[in-house]
Amino acid sequence: MLAMSEPLTQSAVSPRVSPALELRGVSKSYGGVVANRDVSLQVMPRSIHALVGENGAGKSTLMKIAYGHARADAGEIWIKGERMTRHSVARSIRLGVGMVHQHFMLVGPLTVVENVVLGQEPVRGGLLDLDRAAAEIRALSQRFGLDVDPLAKVEDLSVGQQQRVEIVKVLWRGCDVLILDEPTAVLTPGEVRDLFAVLRGLVADGMTVVLITHKLDEVLAIASVVTVMRRGQRVAELPAAGLTAEQIVQAMVGRPVQLQVDKSPASPGEARLRVTGLHVTSSRGTPAVRGLDLTVRAGEILGIAGVEGNGQTELIEAIVGLRAVDRGSVTIAGRDVTTASVAARYEAGLAHVPEDRHDRALVLDYSIRDNLILGLQRKMVRVLDVLDRKRMSERAARLISEFDIRPTDPGFRVGGMSGGNQQKVVVARELSREGATVLVCAQPTRGVDIGANESIHRRIVEARDRGLAILLFSADLSELRSLSDRIAVLYKGALVATLEGPALAAPDVLDRLGGLMTGATTGAAKAPDASASASGVAS
Ligand SMILES: Nc1ncnc2c1ncn2[C@@H]1O[C@H](COP(=O)(O)OP(=O)(O)OP(=O)(O)O)[C@@H](O)[C@H]1O
Ligand SMILES: [Mg+2]
């Protein structure tokens, strides 16, 4: 029997132990939108407390309030037995509460150490003591296996590495209560395991973790307590022992959700995206893509599996026109676009769901409607060169309803939407791009909830069946497996193996991919299309 909506009592808890973090009757609205309604929550010390719920359920808002980053309209916040009257981030940090936000708050041109000390710069004799901070970061990184180089420039780091910088930053400030808002959304399974080992180590050291995530297997793997939110309210508090994913989903959504994708075999047509002999240099000046060949045909999904840092970011950027190509070529629908601008590639039929929605895909100050037509403006103009407002609005209304984007007001500012709903805006726009024949799709369900995950997957498969050629990148191997018709493994800048047909259906395929991705095993050297990529790279 699940303890649904049961009032919080001290019964399960020794009365002498104060919660590390406690909220009592917290409410918060933004304009007319209720983000939190009368939420009470206790996070006990030395626990890993998972916070789950659909996109827009109010998880981030609630934790921002606990952290002093947002102000509640009503309710109380307690930290370690002390009531916060004038709450602020500074007070939280002083009391040992740190938060890693869903969208990173790092400054790209600065180094890791500069980012970590920002706002808390250590001084010695009136001078910034960055050397000491760098040594401390190195020590923390080593102690918790975080693999962070204090002197690297943040903008050169992968998203996964930036994630770890955020964690180091909180630890460096001496926090022992960590609020992590979707820390695993961008990590590979191996990185997730590493992070969880870190978190378990932290808890064994006496720390407390609040973990917001949409990945229920993670919740089951690591949490001791699960709080479920729906539409701003706390609807259940479940002890993790004996809990199943289905029970959590039921509490979250209020209905059962299909967790597998229905998909018929692909019937690929002509080649739409062709990459040959591609060489690309990383921002650090090192070779990132080294002689890569691939072909994606109309009506198929080619998935790329790889551990971050093996060239996927550079490969994506080279294909979409954000990074120069050293050698080799990129062809879209027969047109050589190797040196073409981003705009020219769109014209040639390219659509793109980027890895990082804030950097590349959204203008946060624009409305949903305007974001839904970004890059389409040219198609939407009439003779008089005036944007066709009516068509824009119709299109926005249709996509908002098809993709279940919330809130549904097309005039709503995208910056005020929850993370998962922002992602839906990007995916809706790119999947519905008229004239697109090739879709480069990275982390399409990053941060979206179970229900939206299901619908985005369905739409990607529908787009394939309409004849789109899809190149899919995802850190989530089970997502790759359920969507892809073929999976190619990217290792050290080249494709070292391709799995398809029975090999892809085999029960041990995830382990097999894992081995190939880390170079532990080498493929039977069957490159996806051409020859050059198969040899010499993996060993
Ligand atoms: N700054 C803001 N301005 C306006 N509305 C906001 C703002 N922040 C949050 N909201 C609204 O509050 C509600 C809760 O948002 P919140 O970001 O807390 O959801 P969430 O549970 O974290 O969702 P997700 O899983 O998508 O990250 C949403 O309807 C959102 O649109
Ligand atoms: Mg959120």
XYZ file of C-alpha atoms and ligand atoms in Angstrom:
571
model
C 0.000 0.000 0.000
C 1.428 3.373 -0.940
C 1.431 6.234 1.493
C -0.358 8.623 -0.835
C -0.819 12.189 0.371
C -0.269 11.111 3.911
C 0.412 14.055 6.203
C 4.006 14.303 7.335
C 4.564 13.111 10.836
C 7.612 12.646 12.949
C 6.680 9.008 13.537
C 9.291 7.458 11.287
C 11.959 9.755 12.594
C 13.671 10.113 15.905
C 12.270 13.320 17.387
C 15.738 14.611 18.263
C 17.038 14.587 14.700
C 16.204 17.788 12.842
C 15.648 17.438 9.114
C 18.544 18.739 7.049
C 15.948 20.630 5.086
C 12.287 21.169 5.731
C 9.486 22.985 3.947
C 6.151 23.682 5.583
C 3.143 24.718 3.556
C 5.110 26.358 0.777
C 3.122 28.037 -2.000
C 4.332 29.977 -4.991
C 2.676 31.433 -8.096
C 4.104 33.157 -11.133
C 1.424 35.483 -12.404
C -1.536 33.178 -12.818
C 0.552 29.984 -12.821
C 0.649 28.015 -9.600
C 4.105 26.448 -9.313
C 3.797 25.134 -5.744
C 0.675 24.682 -3.674
C 0.956 24.105 0.068
C 3.935 21.757 -0.136
C 5.465 20.239 2.979
C 8.573 18.117 2.841
C 11.234 16.830 5.201
C 14.649 15.765 3.997
C 16.393 13.758 6.682
C 20.160 13.952 7.145
C 22.315 11.308 5.467
C 19.588 10.351 3.042
C 19.251 10.531 -0.708
C 15.849 12.025 -1.249
C 14.481 11.836 -4.786
C 12.039 14.431 -6.050
C 10.074 13.338 -9.119
C 7.124 14.566 -11.155
C 6.106 15.574 -14.641
C 7.499 18.614 -16.432
C 6.152 21.706 -14.755
C 5.137 19.855 -11.579
C 7.079 22.394 -9.532
C 10.234 20.495 -8.530
C 12.792 23.125 -9.530
C 10.718 25.921 -8.065
C 10.372 24.122 -4.741
C 14.093 23.515 -4.455
C 14.927 27.066 -5.546
C 12.722 28.240 -2.691
C 14.457 25.921 -0.240
C 17.800 27.253 -1.446
C 16.766 30.899 -1.143
C 16.994 31.486 -4.871
C 13.273 32.108 -5.226
C 10.889 33.572 -2.662
C 7.812 31.667 -1.523
C 4.473 33.468 -1.369
C 3.629 31.522 1.771
C 5.110 28.854 3.989
C 8.210 28.228 6.051
C 11.714 27.045 5.248
C 13.810 25.317 7.880
C 17.457 24.352 7.545
C 18.963 22.066 10.152
C 16.373 23.020 12.722
C 16.599 26.739 12.104
C 13.745 28.708 10.585
C 14.780 30.999 7.756
C 13.153 34.362 8.165
C 14.986 36.400 5.561
C 16.150 33.573 3.361
C 18.850 33.972 0.720
C 21.349 31.917 -1.231
C 24.136 33.347 0.917
C 22.411 32.063 4.065
C 21.906 28.634 2.517
C 25.554 28.349 1.668
C 26.566 29.532 5.123
C 24.394 26.762 6.588
C 25.893 24.224 4.207
C 23.162 23.910 1.589
C 24.290 24.019 -2.041
C 22.353 23.632 -5.259
C 23.332 22.611 -8.759
C 20.734 24.057 -11.107
C 19.067 22.321 -14.009
C 20.641 24.844 -16.334
C 24.254 25.383 -15.447
C 25.305 28.771 -14.212
C 28.931 28.726 -15.321
C 30.817 31.465 -17.124
C 32.233 29.974 -20.323
C 35.342 32.091 -20.900
C 36.572 31.586 -17.321
C 38.549 28.615 -16.072
C 37.174 25.958 -13.755
C 38.910 27.413 -10.715
C 37.708 30.934 -11.529
C 34.162 29.646 -11.805
C 34.388 27.721 -8.575
C 35.601 30.681 -6.521
C 33.302 33.215 -8.187
C 31.712 35.296 -5.441
C 33.872 33.664 -2.736
C 37.355 34.505 -3.941
C 40.057 33.416 -1.491
C 42.610 36.128 -0.778
C 46.159 36.064 0.518
C 47.857 39.360 1.266
C 45.172 41.141 -0.720
C 45.760 38.934 -3.761
C 43.505 36.321 -5.187
C 44.813 32.949 -4.106
C 43.786 30.923 -7.116
C 46.648 28.492 -6.698
C 45.364 27.386 -3.352
C 41.837 27.028 -4.720
C 43.146 25.038 -7.687
C 44.956 22.666 -5.327
C 41.797 22.260 -3.246
C 39.760 21.536 -6.361
C 42.302 18.962 -7.457
C 42.065 17.318 -4.039
C 38.256 17.270 -4.040
C 38.200 16.000 -7.570
C 40.534 13.184 -6.632
C 38.767 12.315 -3.406
C 35.383 11.993 -5.050
C 36.561 10.734 -8.429
C 35.208 13.767 -10.269
C 38.005 14.138 -12.824
C 37.947 17.931 -13.052
C 40.916 19.961 -14.297
C 40.925 23.290 -12.398
C 42.792 25.107 -15.160
C 40.587 24.101 -18.089
C 38.376 26.748 -19.648
C 34.732 25.945 -18.971
C 33.596 26.603 -22.545
C 35.977 23.894 -23.743
C 34.420 21.284 -21.473
C 31.710 18.831 -22.424
C 28.336 19.176 -20.723
C 29.140 16.163 -18.547
C 32.355 17.765 -17.371
C 30.570 21.047 -16.682
C 28.133 19.101 -14.544
C 30.995 17.898 -12.398
C 32.397 21.421 -12.140
C 29.079 22.486 -10.638
C 29.332 19.720 -8.052
C 32.927 20.609 -7.197
C 31.818 24.209 -6.767
C 29.258 23.238 -4.146
C 31.648 20.907 -2.339
C 34.392 23.543 -2.343
C 32.041 25.847 -0.466
C 31.818 23.237 2.262
C 28.208 22.278 1.678
C 26.944 19.052 3.202
C 23.418 19.254 1.821
C 23.409 19.033 -1.957
C 20.400 19.766 -4.102
C 20.966 18.407 -7.592
C 18.434 19.392 -10.230
C 18.553 16.740 -12.956
C 22.274 16.109 -12.705
C 22.155 13.013 -14.876
C 20.171 14.409 -17.783
C 23.321 14.759 -19.873
C 25.467 11.919 -18.578
C 26.237 8.572 -20.170
C 25.344 5.415 -18.204
C 28.967 5.044 -17.126
C 29.090 8.635 -15.943
C 25.831 8.144 -14.068
C 27.306 5.139 -12.275
C 30.368 7.211 -11.394
C 28.244 10.073 -10.140
C 26.171 7.710 -8.025
C 29.315 6.263 -6.527
C 30.280 9.857 -5.673
C 26.880 10.520 -4.100
C 26.962 7.328 -2.062
C 30.423 8.326 -0.847
C 29.114 11.747 0.129
C 26.245 10.258 2.095
C 28.568 7.805 3.825
C 30.580 10.900 4.806
C 27.486 12.315 6.487
C 26.090 14.427 3.677
C 22.528 14.718 2.433
C 21.386 14.737 -1.170
C 18.183 15.889 -2.818
C 18.029 14.492 -6.324
C 15.588 15.710 -8.950
C 15.405 13.327 -11.883
C 13.071 11.939 -14.517
C 14.892 8.634 -14.702
C 13.075 6.211 -12.515
C 15.669 3.465 -12.698
C 18.049 5.957 -11.099
C 15.565 6.717 -8.385
C 15.184 3.031 -7.638
C 18.942 2.545 -7.727
C 19.936 5.234 -5.294
C 17.160 6.965 -3.374
C 16.006 6.112 0.115
C 12.824 8.186 -0.092
C 10.846 9.376 -3.087
C 8.639 12.443 -3.059
C 6.244 12.709 -5.984
C 4.856 16.043 -7.171
C 1.991 16.660 -9.511
C 0.706 20.057 -10.649
C 2.465 21.927 -7.872
C 1.409 19.637 -5.055
C 3.126 16.906 -3.145
C 0.999 13.872 -3.954
C 3.011 11.038 -2.434
C 5.965 10.250 -0.265
C 7.178 6.711 -0.842
C 9.921 4.768 0.892
C 12.176 3.473 -1.884
C 12.472 -0.047 -0.488
C 10.312 -2.396 -2.531
C 9.100 0.372 -4.816
C 8.608 -0.233 -8.562
C 8.852 2.165 -11.513
C 5.187 1.500 -12.303
C 4.129 2.664 -8.839
C 6.083 5.892 -9.213
C 4.674 6.548 -12.679
C 1.168 5.915 -11.463
C 1.632 8.493 -8.688
C 3.280 10.981 -11.061
C 0.949 10.830 -14.008
C -2.150 9.302 -12.545
C -2.246 6.733 -15.344
C -0.049 3.897 -16.574
C 2.468 4.910 -19.261
C 3.894 2.779 -22.014
C 7.650 2.618 -21.475
C 8.578 0.908 -24.767
C 8.406 2.350 -28.296
C 6.312 0.611 -30.950
C 8.218 0.666 -34.176
C 8.067 -1.245 -37.434
C 11.269 -2.115 -39.305
C 12.728 0.740 -41.349
C 12.434 0.821 -45.104
C 15.339 3.085 -45.993
C 15.343 4.980 -49.268
C 18.046 7.054 -50.887
C 21.018 8.507 -49.025
C 20.156 11.903 -47.580
C 23.076 12.711 -45.297
C 26.547 11.689 -46.308
C 29.708 12.378 -44.341
C 32.998 11.290 -45.916
C 36.544 11.294 -44.617
C 35.652 13.910 -42.037
C 38.361 15.461 -39.874
C 37.453 18.104 -37.300
C 39.537 19.830 -34.618
C 38.202 20.484 -31.102
C 38.196 23.894 -29.391
C 41.326 22.824 -27.591
C 43.080 22.346 -30.905
C 43.221 18.553 -30.685
C 41.886 16.232 -33.384
C 38.324 15.326 -32.403
C 36.872 13.643 -35.488
C 39.352 11.546 -37.420
C 38.413 10.202 -40.777
C 34.753 9.512 -40.156
C 32.308 8.205 -42.741
C 28.608 7.745 -42.387
C 25.464 7.693 -44.470
C 21.904 8.137 -43.315
C 19.132 7.208 -45.717
C 15.621 8.529 -45.977
C 13.354 6.706 -43.551
C 15.968 5.420 -41.134
C 17.407 6.358 -37.784
C 21.139 5.965 -37.333
C 22.048 6.188 -33.664
C 25.507 7.214 -32.518
C 26.716 5.772 -29.235
C 29.792 7.185 -27.589
C 31.262 8.312 -24.325
C 31.449 12.080 -24.168
C 34.693 13.512 -25.408
C 35.026 11.078 -28.304
C 34.057 13.636 -30.913
C 30.265 13.633 -30.944
C 29.951 17.351 -30.188
C 32.431 18.223 -32.927
C 30.736 15.827 -35.341
C 27.368 17.445 -34.728
C 28.813 20.936 -35.021
C 30.565 20.088 -38.277
C 27.405 18.672 -39.806
C 25.206 21.602 -38.826
C 27.768 24.245 -39.757
C 28.905 25.498 -36.373
C 32.457 24.255 -36.681
C 34.895 24.309 -39.592
C 35.875 21.052 -41.248
C 39.583 20.333 -41.718
C 39.162 17.651 -44.329
C 36.379 15.600 -45.807
C 32.860 16.518 -46.825
C 29.257 16.788 -45.682
C 26.434 16.356 -48.174
C 22.760 16.988 -47.509
C 20.289 15.663 -50.072
C 23.003 15.543 -52.693
C 24.188 19.066 -52.052
C 27.750 19.583 -50.791
C 27.420 21.831 -47.741
C 30.904 21.315 -46.296
C 31.589 25.037 -46.191
C 28.008 26.324 -46.281
C 26.547 28.591 -43.596
C 24.081 27.349 -40.996
C 21.297 29.142 -42.854
C 22.255 27.564 -46.165
C 22.135 24.122 -44.565
C 18.650 24.792 -43.271
C 17.705 25.740 -46.809
C 19.216 22.484 -48.028
C 16.863 20.575 -45.723
C 18.592 20.224 -42.389
C 16.785 20.284 -39.057
C 18.658 20.195 -35.771
C 17.793 19.504 -32.155
C 20.964 20.641 -30.368
C 22.560 19.192 -27.246
C 22.181 22.385 -25.297
C 18.813 24.016 -25.744
C 19.753 27.307 -24.074
C 22.912 27.959 -26.009
C 21.730 27.058 -29.415
C 18.045 26.608 -29.745
C 15.959 29.054 -27.766
C 15.661 32.769 -27.224
C 14.496 32.779 -23.623
C 13.045 36.278 -23.784
C 10.864 35.417 -26.768
C 7.420 33.882 -26.614
C 6.639 30.256 -27.320
C 5.175 31.353 -30.640
C 8.299 33.203 -31.702
C 10.548 30.366 -30.622
C 8.450 27.937 -32.624
C 9.323 29.794 -35.815
C 12.989 30.591 -35.163
C 14.867 29.949 -38.370
C 11.620 29.671 -40.300
C 11.102 33.398 -40.642
C 12.016 33.393 -44.299
C 9.295 30.880 -45.093
C 6.743 32.836 -43.120
C 7.078 36.163 -44.911
C 4.570 37.438 -47.368
C 5.093 39.659 -50.339
C 5.101 42.730 -48.167
C 7.861 41.293 -46.032
C 5.705 41.236 -42.941
C 5.657 38.163 -40.756
C 2.397 36.416 -41.236
C 1.079 36.661 -37.672
C -1.979 34.606 -38.342
C -0.082 31.675 -39.794
C 2.454 31.867 -37.001
C -0.249 31.748 -34.378
C -2.036 28.857 -36.023
C 1.163 26.922 -36.283
C 2.040 27.640 -32.659
C -1.380 26.569 -31.431
C -1.163 23.328 -33.386
C 2.311 22.422 -32.119
C 1.483 23.369 -28.517
C -1.393 20.962 -28.579
C 0.380 18.180 -30.516
C 3.401 18.215 -28.240
C 1.483 18.931 -25.057
C 3.517 22.057 -24.356
C 2.609 23.732 -21.072
C 1.582 26.452 -20.463
C -0.537 26.543 -23.619
C -0.520 30.323 -24.109
C 1.520 30.979 -27.298
C 2.482 34.392 -25.944
C 4.124 32.941 -22.811
C 7.822 33.749 -22.392
C 9.975 30.648 -22.913
C 12.335 31.688 -20.087
C 9.481 31.157 -17.626
C 8.770 27.585 -18.730
C 9.959 24.452 -16.990
C 13.014 22.766 -18.509
C 11.170 19.846 -20.046
C 8.605 22.096 -21.655
C 11.381 24.205 -23.176
C 12.763 21.016 -24.667
C 9.368 20.203 -26.167
C 9.380 23.600 -27.920
C 12.702 22.824 -29.611
C 11.696 19.316 -30.623
C 8.293 20.454 -31.900
C 9.875 23.142 -34.067
C 12.571 20.942 -35.553
C 10.377 17.901 -36.172
C 7.839 20.046 -37.971
C 10.304 22.028 -40.069
C 8.833 22.138 -43.559
C 11.116 20.905 -46.293
C 13.498 19.185 -43.908
C 14.937 15.916 -45.174
C 17.666 15.372 -42.580
C 17.364 15.675 -38.820
C 20.396 15.807 -36.564
C 18.934 15.118 -33.181
C 20.955 15.288 -29.952
C 19.589 14.291 -26.537
C 15.991 14.771 -27.726
C 14.418 13.906 -24.387
C 16.891 15.656 -22.130
C 14.917 16.683 -19.073
C 11.489 15.632 -20.306
C 9.170 13.549 -18.196
C 7.984 10.013 -18.813
C 4.805 10.993 -20.618
C 6.513 13.527 -22.876
C 9.362 11.092 -23.427
C 6.868 8.612 -24.791
C 5.312 11.176 -27.104
C 8.639 12.564 -28.391
C 9.797 9.018 -29.159
C 6.586 8.336 -31.024
C 7.038 11.518 -33.058
C 10.632 10.757 -33.953
C 9.566 7.377 -35.295
C 6.676 9.018 -37.186
C 9.135 11.488 -38.716
C 11.261 8.552 -39.820
C 8.233 6.898 -41.358
C 7.480 10.125 -43.232
C 10.903 9.706 -44.832
C 13.176 11.891 -42.725
C 16.793 10.706 -42.428
C 17.637 10.919 -38.737
C 21.037 10.978 -37.094
C 20.449 10.469 -33.399
C 22.824 11.170 -30.528
C 21.854 10.194 -27.018
C 23.656 9.552 -23.781
C 20.775 7.279 -22.862
C 21.623 3.902 -24.375
C 18.177 2.460 -23.897
C 16.748 5.424 -25.784
C 19.267 4.852 -28.578
C 18.388 1.223 -28.704
C 14.657 1.644 -28.779
C 14.727 4.307 -31.520
C 17.639 3.408 -33.785
C 17.531 1.125 -36.807
C 21.319 0.935 -36.671
C 23.726 2.035 -33.964
C 27.258 3.092 -34.795
C 29.822 3.400 -32.025
C 31.986 6.508 -31.960
C 35.342 6.011 -30.297
C 38.262 8.408 -30.457
C 36.812 10.304 -33.365
C 35.876 7.440 -35.673
C 33.100 4.902 -36.006
C 34.493 1.600 -34.826
C 31.484 -0.692 -35.209
C 27.880 -0.768 -36.288
C 25.187 -2.924 -34.772
C 21.996 -3.697 -36.624
C 19.414 -6.409 -37.082
C 19.802 -9.327 -34.676
C 22.912 -7.813 -33.074
C 20.813 -4.837 -32.051
C 18.032 -7.014 -30.727
C 20.349 -9.196 -28.637
C 19.668 -9.041 -24.900
C 23.266 -8.150 -24.058
C 23.442 -5.311 -26.567
C 23.842 -2.560 -23.951
C 26.872 -4.286 -22.427
C 28.275 -4.853 -25.865
C 27.849 -1.179 -26.725
C 29.396 -0.220 -23.404
C 32.483 -2.274 -24.193
C 32.825 -0.779 -27.648
C 32.281 2.767 -26.416
C 35.068 2.560 -23.898
C 37.453 0.754 -26.232
C 37.436 -2.296 -23.954
C 36.338 -4.435 -26.876
C 36.735 -3.799 -30.562
C 34.007 -4.222 -33.134
C 34.030 -6.789 -35.856
C 35.129 -3.729 -37.785
C 31.925 -3.288 -39.706
C 31.695 0.408 -40.404
C 28.247 1.801 -41.193
C 28.874 2.564 -44.783
C 32.378 3.019 -45.940
C 35.686 1.499 -45.196
C 38.063 4.012 -43.761
C 36.618 4.286 -40.283
C 36.830 0.709 -39.187
C 40.455 0.107 -38.618
C 43.327 1.368 -36.610
C 41.359 3.510 -34.212
C 40.013 1.180 -31.627
C 43.148 -0.394 -30.346
N 10.406 32.294 -13.616
C 9.187 31.834 -13.913
N 8.253 32.630 -14.482
C 7.028 32.159 -14.779
N 6.614 30.891 -14.540
C 7.484 30.056 -13.972
C 8.818 30.462 -13.641
N 9.461 29.402 -13.079
C 8.580 28.375 -13.094
N 7.385 28.768 -13.608
C 6.208 27.903 -13.802
O 6.016 27.146 -12.633
C 5.647 25.805 -12.933
C 6.628 24.844 -12.273
O 7.884 24.941 -12.923
P 9.170 24.141 -12.459
O 10.291 24.659 -13.267
O 9.291 24.218 -10.981
O 8.784 22.659 -12.887
P 9.677 21.323 -12.819
O 8.904 20.337 -12.023
O 11.041 21.639 -12.390
O 9.637 20.864 -14.350
P 10.797 20.177 -15.270
O 10.771 18.730 -14.976
O 10.300 20.420 -16.665
O 12.084 20.867 -14.992
C 5.633 25.706 -14.453
O 4.308 25.830 -14.881
C 6.443 26.888 -14.907
O 6.020 27.331 -16.161
Mg 12.900 21.563 -13.330
